[in-house]
Amino acid sequence: MNKYLDIKPEVKEAIEAGKPVVALESTIISHGMPYPQNVETALQVEQIIRENGAVPATIAIIGGRLKAGLTPEEIEYFGKKGPEITKASRRDLAMLCAKGEDGACTVTTTMMIAHMAGIKVFATGGIGGVHRGAEVTMDISADLEELAQTPVMVICAGCKSILDIGLTLEYLETHGVPVIGFGTEDMPAFYTQKSGFKVDYKVDSHEELAKFFNTHLELGLKGGILVGNPIPDEYSMDPDVINPAIDEAIEECNRLGIRGKATTPFLLAKVKDITGGDSLDSNIRLVFNNAKVAALTAAELCK
Ligand code: PSU
Ligand code: MN
């Protein structure tokens, strides 16, 4: 086992016994939502995973240790410290471990640590992708590179239109990452069920999803798969409300000259401010929905 990795005993037992485990990220806690809703949501997501028969493993870096599975106290610590914690992508891992510091795991580092621990399924809200204007800024999330090289199934609600969804799908296609729609042919757009872009394949059951991923693994294919699970209709947002809010957030981001790793957290917070908390509620609901699909799919994978 990797000498920097600590697997929570409950998680380790489940992995060794071939029981279902679902990985969860910690950047969504520290940078994706405000305190205390972030902590409440993180704990509820873990509860939903348990209710659906799997063991949750929230992933983070604490004091230079890669943690697969956090205690409720550690989740509280992350939520309270919030954006003060370094947002950790692949390039940050060695430095944080060398210095013994904390790091909030993005989709990228959560996939890496989940894979080190032997966890195959990971649920989150949304992934990073190709930003609008990337043809000039070259701002393309490391999440896409990780999907191209690490064999973990990532279940999300699609990507927000803070990104260029069409270019994100093109990039994934170039890197051989299959994009699956859970019960849909349309790539979901996080707050709304449809982005107007097609997924590669539609899958209608947890069983079918598990069979597909198993085949992917048995073929020895490098890289993960991306599952877009649409937000439930009753929680989805009006495109005429959310789209102008996103446009406004991007304009402000450009005006302030915000760049690099600060871009996504800035846009997420700004969209939430503009929509007065409605988007936060949708965000929480879609994460719950993804956690359930992930737990049930992880259970199928273990059969
Ligand atoms: N998109 C969301 N919510 C999030 C993120 C993205 O809707 O919380 C976070 C995830 O941790 C994701 C990261 O991996 O932002 C991507 O950051 P960047 O664009 O800097 O790669
Ligand atoms: Mn970026």
mmCIF file of C-alpha atoms and ligand atoms in Angstrom:
data_model
loop_
_atom_site.group_PDB
_atom_site.id
_atom_site.type_symbol
_atom_site.label_atom_id
_atom_site.label_comp_id
_atom_site.label_asym_id
_atom_site.label_seq_id
_atom_site.Cartn_x
_atom_site.Cartn_y
_atom_site.Cartn_z
ATOM 1 C CA MET A 1 0.000 0.000 0.000
ATOM 2 C CA ASN A 2 1.087 3.576 -0.651
ATOM 3 C CA LYS A 3 3.002 4.805 2.414
ATOM 4 C CA TYR A 4 1.174 8.154 2.418
ATOM 5 C CA LEU A 5 -2.295 6.566 2.397
ATOM 6 C CA ASP A 6 -4.557 6.075 5.443
ATOM 7 C CA ILE A 7 -7.707 4.073 4.819
ATOM 8 C CA LYS A 8 -10.371 4.495 7.495
ATOM 9 C CA PRO A 9 -10.860 1.084 9.207
ATOM 10 C CA GLU A 10 -14.528 0.777 8.229
ATOM 11 C CA VAL A 11 -13.629 1.500 4.593
ATOM 12 C CA LYS A 12 -10.679 -0.905 4.633
ATOM 13 C CA GLU A 13 -12.836 -3.711 6.005
ATOM 14 C CA ALA A 14 -15.457 -3.148 3.321
ATOM 15 C CA ILE A 15 -12.883 -3.125 0.512
ATOM 16 C CA GLU A 16 -11.224 -6.284 1.805
ATOM 17 C CA ALA A 17 -14.588 -8.035 2.173
ATOM 18 C CA GLY A 18 -15.586 -7.058 -1.384
ATOM 19 C CA LYS A 19 -18.399 -4.846 -0.125
ATOM 20 C CA PRO A 20 -19.558 -1.681 -1.905
ATOM 21 C CA VAL A 21 -17.726 1.569 -1.171
ATOM 22 C CA VAL A 22 -18.366 5.012 -2.660
ATOM 23 C CA ALA A 23 -15.729 7.760 -2.735
ATOM 24 C CA LEU A 24 -16.701 11.409 -2.189
ATOM 25 C CA GLU A 25 -14.641 14.559 -2.749
ATOM 26 C CA SER A 26 -13.751 17.272 -0.241
ATOM 27 C CA THR A 27 -13.372 20.360 -2.471
ATOM 28 C CA ILE A 28 -17.152 20.407 -2.776
ATOM 29 C CA ILE A 29 -17.150 20.797 1.050
ATOM 30 C CA SER A 30 -14.418 23.424 1.412
ATOM 31 C CA HIS A 31 -14.804 25.392 -1.826
ATOM 32 C CA GLY A 32 -18.126 24.341 -3.338
ATOM 33 C CA MET A 33 -20.626 25.308 -0.636
ATOM 34 C CA PRO A 34 -20.792 27.720 2.311
ATOM 35 C CA TYR A 35 -20.550 26.656 5.973
ATOM 36 C CA PRO A 36 -22.574 25.138 7.620
ATOM 37 C CA GLN A 37 -24.595 23.759 4.667
ATOM 38 C CA ASN A 38 -21.408 22.168 3.347
ATOM 39 C CA VAL A 39 -20.938 20.048 6.494
ATOM 40 C CA GLU A 40 -24.633 19.168 6.764
ATOM 41 C CA THR A 41 -24.668 18.122 3.102
ATOM 42 C CA ALA A 42 -21.463 16.069 3.383
ATOM 43 C CA LEU A 43 -22.837 14.170 6.398
ATOM 44 C CA GLN A 44 -26.218 13.612 4.738
ATOM 45 C CA VAL A 45 -24.551 12.342 1.564
ATOM 46 C CA GLU A 46 -22.661 9.786 3.645
ATOM 47 C CA GLN A 47 -25.956 8.783 5.269
ATOM 48 C CA ILE A 48 -27.656 8.303 1.880
ATOM 49 C CA ILE A 49 -24.808 6.069 0.761
ATOM 50 C CA ARG A 50 -25.220 3.947 3.881
ATOM 51 C CA GLU A 51 -29.001 3.736 3.438
ATOM 52 C CA ASN A 52 -28.390 2.401 -0.036
ATOM 53 C CA GLY A 53 -26.071 -0.340 1.130
ATOM 54 C CA ALA A 54 -22.573 1.070 0.637
ATOM 55 C CA VAL A 55 -19.820 2.504 2.830
ATOM 56 C CA PRO A 56 -18.930 6.182 2.191
ATOM 57 C CA ALA A 57 -15.300 7.292 1.908
ATOM 58 C CA THR A 58 -14.901 11.055 1.820
ATOM 59 C CA ILE A 59 -11.402 11.765 0.527
ATOM 60 C CA ALA A 60 -9.061 14.540 1.654
ATOM 61 C CA ILE A 61 -5.461 15.298 2.596
ATOM 62 C CA ILE A 62 -4.902 15.992 6.284
ATOM 63 C CA GLY A 63 -1.495 16.842 7.674
ATOM 64 C CA GLY A 64 0.167 15.415 4.581
ATOM 65 C CA ARG A 65 -1.689 12.087 4.810
ATOM 66 C CA LEU A 66 -3.962 10.902 2.004
ATOM 67 C CA LYS A 67 -7.217 9.999 3.737
ATOM 68 C CA ALA A 68 -9.676 7.531 2.225
ATOM 69 C CA GLY A 69 -12.580 8.012 4.623
ATOM 70 C CA LEU A 70 -13.069 10.871 7.070
ATOM 71 C CA THR A 71 -14.642 10.977 10.523
ATOM 72 C CA PRO A 72 -17.559 13.402 11.100
ATOM 73 C CA GLU A 73 -15.117 15.579 13.100
ATOM 74 C CA GLU A 74 -12.743 15.740 10.124
ATOM 75 C CA ILE A 75 -15.637 16.688 7.824
ATOM 76 C CA GLU A 76 -16.594 19.468 10.261
ATOM 77 C CA TYR A 77 -12.963 20.680 10.289
ATOM 78 C CA PHE A 78 -12.871 20.839 6.481
ATOM 79 C CA GLY A 79 -16.196 22.602 6.216
ATOM 80 C CA LYS A 80 -15.320 25.195 8.828
ATOM 81 C CA LYS A 81 -11.899 26.015 7.374
ATOM 82 C CA GLY A 82 -13.443 26.232 3.899
ATOM 83 C CA PRO A 83 -11.450 27.949 1.158
ATOM 84 C CA GLU A 84 -8.485 28.473 3.532
ATOM 85 C CA ILE A 85 -7.613 24.859 2.762
ATOM 86 C CA THR A 86 -5.485 24.415 -0.351
ATOM 87 C CA LYS A 87 -7.490 23.140 -3.291
ATOM 88 C CA ALA A 88 -5.397 20.144 -4.284
ATOM 89 C CA SER A 89 -5.040 18.931 -7.825
ATOM 90 C CA ARG A 90 -2.568 16.321 -9.166
ATOM 91 C CA ARG A 91 0.281 18.848 -9.290
ATOM 92 C CA ASP A 92 -0.156 19.677 -5.567
ATOM 93 C CA LEU A 93 -0.119 16.175 -4.109
ATOM 94 C CA ALA A 94 3.601 15.649 -3.532
ATOM 95 C CA MET A 95 4.187 19.137 -2.101
ATOM 96 C CA LEU A 96 1.299 18.846 0.372
ATOM 97 C CA CYS A 97 2.516 15.420 1.525
ATOM 98 C CA ALA A 98 6.128 16.639 1.756
ATOM 99 C CA LYS A 99 5.113 19.635 3.870
ATOM 100 C CA GLY A 100 2.556 17.739 5.956
ATOM 101 C CA GLU A 101 -0.254 20.108 4.984
ATOM 102 C CA ASP A 102 -4.002 19.794 4.391
ATOM 103 C CA GLY A 103 -5.547 19.639 0.940
ATOM 104 C CA ALA A 104 -9.092 19.636 -0.354
ATOM 105 C CA CYS A 105 -9.436 16.953 -3.006
ATOM 106 C CA THR A 106 -10.938 17.873 -6.360
ATOM 107 C CA VAL A 107 -12.366 15.268 -8.716
ATOM 108 C CA THR A 108 -8.779 14.693 -9.894
ATOM 109 C CA THR A 109 -7.171 13.922 -6.536
ATOM 110 C CA THR A 110 -10.250 12.069 -5.284
ATOM 111 C CA MET A 111 -9.987 9.722 -8.283
ATOM 112 C CA MET A 112 -6.254 9.246 -7.628
ATOM 113 C CA ILE A 113 -6.663 8.433 -3.933
ATOM 114 C CA ALA A 114 -9.780 6.301 -4.496
ATOM 115 C CA HIS A 115 -7.804 4.241 -7.009
ATOM 116 C CA MET A 116 -4.852 3.874 -4.604
ATOM 117 C CA ALA A 117 -7.295 2.595 -1.981
ATOM 118 C CA GLY A 118 -9.101 0.213 -4.367
ATOM 119 C CA ILE A 119 -12.389 2.159 -4.593
ATOM 120 C CA LYS A 120 -14.053 2.033 -8.005
ATOM 121 C CA VAL A 121 -17.087 4.326 -7.722
ATOM 122 C CA PHE A 122 -17.103 8.031 -6.915
ATOM 123 C CA ALA A 123 -20.099 10.372 -6.591
ATOM 124 C CA THR A 124 -19.939 14.143 -6.775
ATOM 125 C CA GLY A 125 -21.914 17.174 -7.999
ATOM 126 C CA GLY A 126 -20.159 18.416 -11.098
ATOM 127 C CA ILE A 127 -16.758 17.922 -12.706
ATOM 128 C CA GLY A 128 -14.339 20.495 -14.040
ATOM 129 C CA GLY A 129 -13.938 20.744 -17.803
ATOM 130 C CA VAL A 130 -13.021 22.974 -20.703
ATOM 131 C CA HIS A 131 -13.803 26.565 -19.729
ATOM 132 C CA ARG A 132 -15.550 28.971 -22.022
ATOM 133 C CA GLY A 133 -12.847 30.905 -23.860
ATOM 134 C CA ALA A 134 -10.334 28.063 -23.397
ATOM 135 C CA GLU A 135 -9.153 28.611 -26.969
ATOM 136 C CA VAL A 136 -7.438 31.714 -25.531
ATOM 137 C CA THR A 137 -6.867 30.894 -21.823
ATOM 138 C CA MET A 138 -6.158 27.148 -22.245
ATOM 139 C CA ASP A 139 -8.100 26.663 -18.999
ATOM 140 C CA ILE A 140 -8.948 22.975 -19.117
ATOM 141 C CA SER A 141 -9.517 21.199 -15.808
ATOM 142 C CA ALA A 142 -7.097 18.470 -14.774
ATOM 143 C CA ASP A 143 -10.260 16.448 -14.024
ATOM 144 C CA LEU A 144 -10.454 15.560 -17.715
ATOM 145 C CA GLU A 145 -6.862 14.275 -17.798
ATOM 146 C CA GLU A 146 -7.540 12.200 -14.704
ATOM 147 C CA LEU A 147 -10.630 10.673 -16.291
ATOM 148 C CA ALA A 148 -8.356 9.775 -19.200
ATOM 149 C CA GLN A 149 -5.903 7.848 -17.021
ATOM 150 C CA THR A 150 -7.464 6.573 -13.783
ATOM 151 C CA PRO A 151 -9.995 3.711 -13.809
ATOM 152 C CA VAL A 152 -12.732 5.095 -11.557
ATOM 153 C CA MET A 153 -16.414 5.599 -12.386
ATOM 154 C CA VAL A 154 -17.401 9.216 -11.720
ATOM 155 C CA ILE A 155 -21.103 9.866 -11.229
ATOM 156 C CA CYS A 156 -22.046 13.523 -11.546
ATOM 157 C CA ALA A 157 -24.928 15.721 -12.699
ATOM 158 C CA GLY A 158 -23.014 16.788 -15.801
ATOM 159 C CA CYS A 159 -21.078 20.005 -15.970
ATOM 160 C CA LYS A 160 -22.244 23.502 -15.337
ATOM 161 C CA SER A 161 -22.460 25.886 -18.204
ATOM 162 C CA ILE A 162 -19.724 27.933 -16.525
ATOM 163 C CA LEU A 163 -17.872 25.515 -18.827
ATOM 164 C CA ASP A 164 -18.100 24.967 -22.557
ATOM 165 C CA ILE A 165 -20.016 21.684 -22.406
ATOM 166 C CA GLY A 166 -19.570 20.908 -26.107
ATOM 167 C CA LEU A 167 -15.789 21.328 -25.931
ATOM 168 C CA THR A 168 -15.655 19.317 -22.691
ATOM 169 C CA LEU A 169 -17.343 16.390 -24.469
ATOM 170 C CA GLU A 170 -14.973 16.751 -27.454
ATOM 171 C CA TYR A 171 -11.990 16.623 -25.112
ATOM 172 C CA LEU A 172 -13.312 13.502 -23.384
ATOM 173 C CA GLU A 173 -13.907 11.837 -26.741
ATOM 174 C CA THR A 174 -10.334 12.587 -27.847
ATOM 175 C CA HIS A 175 -9.051 10.951 -24.654
ATOM 176 C CA GLY A 176 -11.276 7.895 -24.987
ATOM 177 C CA VAL A 177 -13.436 8.555 -21.946
ATOM 178 C CA PRO A 178 -16.929 7.086 -22.377
ATOM 179 C CA VAL A 179 -19.734 9.426 -21.322
ATOM 180 C CA ILE A 180 -22.868 7.666 -20.153
ATOM 181 C CA GLY A 181 -26.286 9.200 -19.555
ATOM 182 C CA PHE A 182 -28.144 7.592 -16.674
ATOM 183 C CA GLY A 183 -31.662 7.272 -18.063
ATOM 184 C CA THR A 184 -31.011 9.999 -20.625
ATOM 185 C CA GLU A 185 -29.496 10.589 -24.055
ATOM 186 C CA ASP A 186 -28.704 14.203 -23.199
ATOM 187 C CA MET A 187 -25.673 15.306 -21.292
ATOM 188 C CA PRO A 188 -27.129 16.910 -18.141
ATOM 189 C CA ALA A 189 -26.100 20.502 -17.369
ATOM 190 C CA PHE A 190 -25.987 20.313 -13.570
ATOM 191 C CA TYR A 191 -28.824 22.702 -12.621
ATOM 192 C CA THR A 192 -30.897 21.553 -15.580
ATOM 193 C CA GLN A 193 -31.552 18.116 -17.044
ATOM 194 C CA LYS A 194 -30.414 18.849 -20.592
ATOM 195 C CA SER A 195 -27.452 20.635 -22.119
ATOM 196 C CA GLY A 196 -28.449 20.131 -25.739
ATOM 197 C CA PHE A 197 -25.437 17.809 -26.252
ATOM 198 C CA LYS A 198 -25.706 14.035 -26.578
ATOM 199 C CA VAL A 199 -23.942 11.508 -24.357
ATOM 200 C CA ASP A 200 -22.194 8.520 -25.947
ATOM 201 C CA TYR A 201 -24.510 5.907 -24.450
ATOM 202 C CA LYS A 202 -27.722 5.839 -22.459
ATOM 203 C CA VAL A 203 -27.912 3.309 -19.640
ATOM 204 C CA ASP A 204 -31.158 2.615 -17.788
ATOM 205 C CA SER A 205 -30.232 0.587 -14.714
ATOM 206 C CA HIS A 206 -27.575 0.273 -12.028
ATOM 207 C CA GLU A 207 -27.041 -3.283 -13.193
ATOM 208 C CA GLU A 208 -26.356 -2.221 -16.779
ATOM 209 C CA LEU A 209 -23.998 0.497 -15.562
ATOM 210 C CA ALA A 210 -22.067 -1.962 -13.396
ATOM 211 C CA LYS A 211 -21.832 -4.457 -16.248
ATOM 212 C CA PHE A 212 -20.480 -1.800 -18.574
ATOM 213 C CA PHE A 213 -17.839 -0.621 -16.090
ATOM 214 C CA ASN A 214 -16.827 -4.188 -15.269
ATOM 215 C CA THR A 215 -16.273 -4.824 -18.963
ATOM 216 C CA HIS A 216 -14.229 -1.627 -19.202
ATOM 217 C CA LEU A 217 -12.037 -2.895 -16.342
ATOM 218 C CA GLU A 218 -11.812 -6.459 -17.670
ATOM 219 C CA LEU A 219 -10.682 -5.124 -21.041
ATOM 220 C CA GLY A 220 -7.863 -3.424 -19.136
ATOM 221 C CA LEU A 221 -8.811 -0.036 -20.573
ATOM 222 C CA LYS A 222 -6.930 2.870 -19.124
ATOM 223 C CA GLY A 223 -8.989 5.672 -17.634
ATOM 224 C CA GLY A 224 -12.373 6.094 -16.081
ATOM 225 C CA ILE A 225 -15.913 6.558 -17.245
ATOM 226 C CA LEU A 226 -18.145 9.550 -16.722
ATOM 227 C CA VAL A 227 -21.800 9.139 -15.816
ATOM 228 C CA GLY A 228 -24.180 12.079 -16.184
ATOM 229 C CA ASN A 229 -27.154 11.644 -13.868
ATOM 230 C CA PRO A 230 -29.721 14.408 -14.404
ATOM 231 C CA ILE A 231 -30.967 16.497 -11.487
ATOM 232 C CA PRO A 232 -34.481 15.320 -10.471
ATOM 233 C CA ASP A 233 -37.115 17.353 -12.272
ATOM 234 C CA GLU A 234 -38.612 18.829 -9.087
ATOM 235 C CA TYR A 235 -35.255 20.388 -8.138
ATOM 236 C CA SER A 236 -34.077 21.515 -11.570
ATOM 237 C CA MET A 237 -33.740 25.241 -12.200
ATOM 238 C CA ASP A 238 -35.338 27.495 -14.772
ATOM 239 C CA PRO A 239 -32.766 27.961 -17.578
ATOM 240 C CA ASP A 240 -33.929 31.584 -17.886
ATOM 241 C CA VAL A 241 -32.811 32.166 -14.295
ATOM 242 C CA ILE A 242 -29.633 30.121 -14.123
ATOM 243 C CA ASN A 243 -28.127 30.909 -17.551
ATOM 244 C CA PRO A 244 -28.074 34.724 -17.137
ATOM 245 C CA ALA A 245 -26.630 34.221 -13.623
ATOM 246 C CA ILE A 246 -23.804 32.126 -15.068
ATOM 247 C CA ASP A 247 -23.158 34.684 -17.825
ATOM 248 C CA GLU A 248 -22.989 37.461 -15.256
ATOM 249 C CA ALA A 249 -20.601 35.451 -13.072
ATOM 250 C CA ILE A 250 -18.276 34.796 -16.029
ATOM 251 C CA GLU A 251 -18.286 38.480 -17.005
ATOM 252 C CA GLU A 252 -17.330 39.490 -13.479
ATOM 253 C CA CYS A 253 -14.639 36.827 -13.340
ATOM 254 C CA ASN A 254 -13.094 38.201 -16.537
ATOM 255 C CA ARG A 255 -13.436 41.789 -15.394
ATOM 256 C CA LEU A 256 -11.626 41.028 -12.124
ATOM 257 C CA GLY A 257 -8.945 39.085 -13.984
ATOM 258 C CA ILE A 258 -9.467 35.949 -11.902
ATOM 259 C CA ARG A 259 -7.416 33.078 -13.297
ATOM 260 C CA GLY A 260 -6.256 29.545 -12.715
ATOM 261 C CA LYS A 261 -7.441 27.457 -9.791
ATOM 262 C CA ALA A 262 -9.419 30.385 -8.325
ATOM 263 C CA THR A 263 -11.727 30.512 -11.358
ATOM 264 C CA THR A 264 -14.086 27.626 -10.581
ATOM 265 C CA PRO A 265 -14.574 28.441 -6.846
ATOM 266 C CA PHE A 266 -15.199 32.103 -7.759
ATOM 267 C CA LEU A 267 -17.813 31.214 -10.376
ATOM 268 C CA LEU A 268 -19.565 28.730 -8.069
ATOM 269 C CA ALA A 269 -19.824 31.271 -5.246
ATOM 270 C CA LYS A 270 -20.924 34.067 -7.584
ATOM 271 C CA VAL A 271 -23.695 32.003 -9.182
ATOM 272 C CA LYS A 272 -24.947 31.138 -5.722
ATOM 273 C CA ASP A 273 -24.947 34.823 -4.689
ATOM 274 C CA ILE A 274 -26.796 35.960 -7.811
ATOM 275 C CA THR A 275 -29.485 33.293 -7.516
ATOM 276 C CA GLY A 276 -29.968 33.977 -3.817
ATOM 277 C CA GLY A 277 -29.459 30.453 -2.540
ATOM 278 C CA ASP A 278 -31.845 28.687 -4.952
ATOM 279 C CA SER A 279 -28.906 27.220 -6.786
ATOM 280 C CA LEU A 280 -27.442 25.918 -3.517
ATOM 281 C CA ASP A 281 -30.599 23.943 -2.816
ATOM 282 C CA SER A 282 -30.531 22.426 -6.328
ATOM 283 C CA ASN A 283 -26.839 21.680 -5.894
ATOM 284 C CA ILE A 284 -27.463 19.797 -2.648
ATOM 285 C CA ARG A 285 -30.347 17.786 -4.124
ATOM 286 C CA LEU A 286 -28.418 16.658 -7.154
ATOM 287 C CA VAL A 287 -25.527 15.469 -4.999
ATOM 288 C CA PHE A 288 -27.966 13.351 -2.950
ATOM 289 C CA ASN A 289 -29.323 11.893 -6.170
ATOM 290 C CA ASN A 290 -25.819 11.014 -7.415
ATOM 291 C CA ALA A 291 -24.891 9.432 -4.082
ATOM 292 C CA LYS A 292 -27.850 7.073 -4.332
ATOM 293 C CA VAL A 293 -27.068 5.985 -7.892
ATOM 294 C CA ALA A 294 -23.417 5.500 -6.922
ATOM 295 C CA ALA A 295 -24.244 3.335 -3.891
ATOM 296 C CA LEU A 296 -26.653 1.118 -5.823
ATOM 297 C CA THR A 297 -24.192 0.782 -8.725
ATOM 298 C CA ALA A 298 -21.305 -0.022 -6.363
ATOM 299 C CA ALA A 299 -23.488 -2.750 -4.851
ATOM 300 C CA GLU A 300 -24.126 -4.215 -8.330
ATOM 301 C CA LEU A 301 -20.390 -4.131 -9.080
ATOM 302 C CA CYS A 302 -19.759 -6.280 -6.006
ATOM 303 C CA LYS A 303 -22.179 -9.020 -7.068
HETATM 304 N N1 PSU B 1 -17.865 22.023 -10.333
HETATM 305 C C1 PSU B 1 -18.922 22.074 -9.495
HETATM 306 N N2 PSU B 1 -18.706 21.988 -8.159
HETATM 307 C C2 PSU B 1 -17.442 21.827 -7.638
HETATM 308 C C3 PSU B 1 -16.339 21.741 -8.545
HETATM 309 C C4 PSU B 1 -16.592 21.848 -9.861
HETATM 310 O O1 PSU B 1 -20.043 22.220 -9.951
HETATM 311 O O2 PSU B 1 -17.292 21.769 -6.426
HETATM 312 C C5 PSU B 1 -14.964 21.512 -7.993
HETATM 313 C C6 PSU B 1 -14.605 20.013 -8.064
HETATM 314 O O3 PSU B 1 -13.772 19.700 -6.964
HETATM 315 C C7 PSU B 1 -13.798 19.934 -9.354
HETATM 316 C C8 PSU B 1 -13.050 21.240 -9.309
HETATM 317 O O4 PSU B 1 -12.937 18.819 -9.420
HETATM 318 O O5 PSU B 1 -13.989 22.176 -8.811
HETATM 319 C C9 PSU B 1 -12.512 21.650 -10.648
HETATM 320 O O6 PSU B 1 -11.672 22.753 -10.478
HETATM 321 P P1 PSU B 1 -10.848 23.309 -11.727
HETATM 322 O O7 PSU B 1 -11.876 23.835 -12.685
HETATM 323 O O8 PSU B 1 -9.972 24.367 -11.172
HETATM 324 O O9 PSU B 1 -10.103 22.142 -12.300
HETATM 325 MN MN MN B 2 -8.554 25.533 -14.440
#
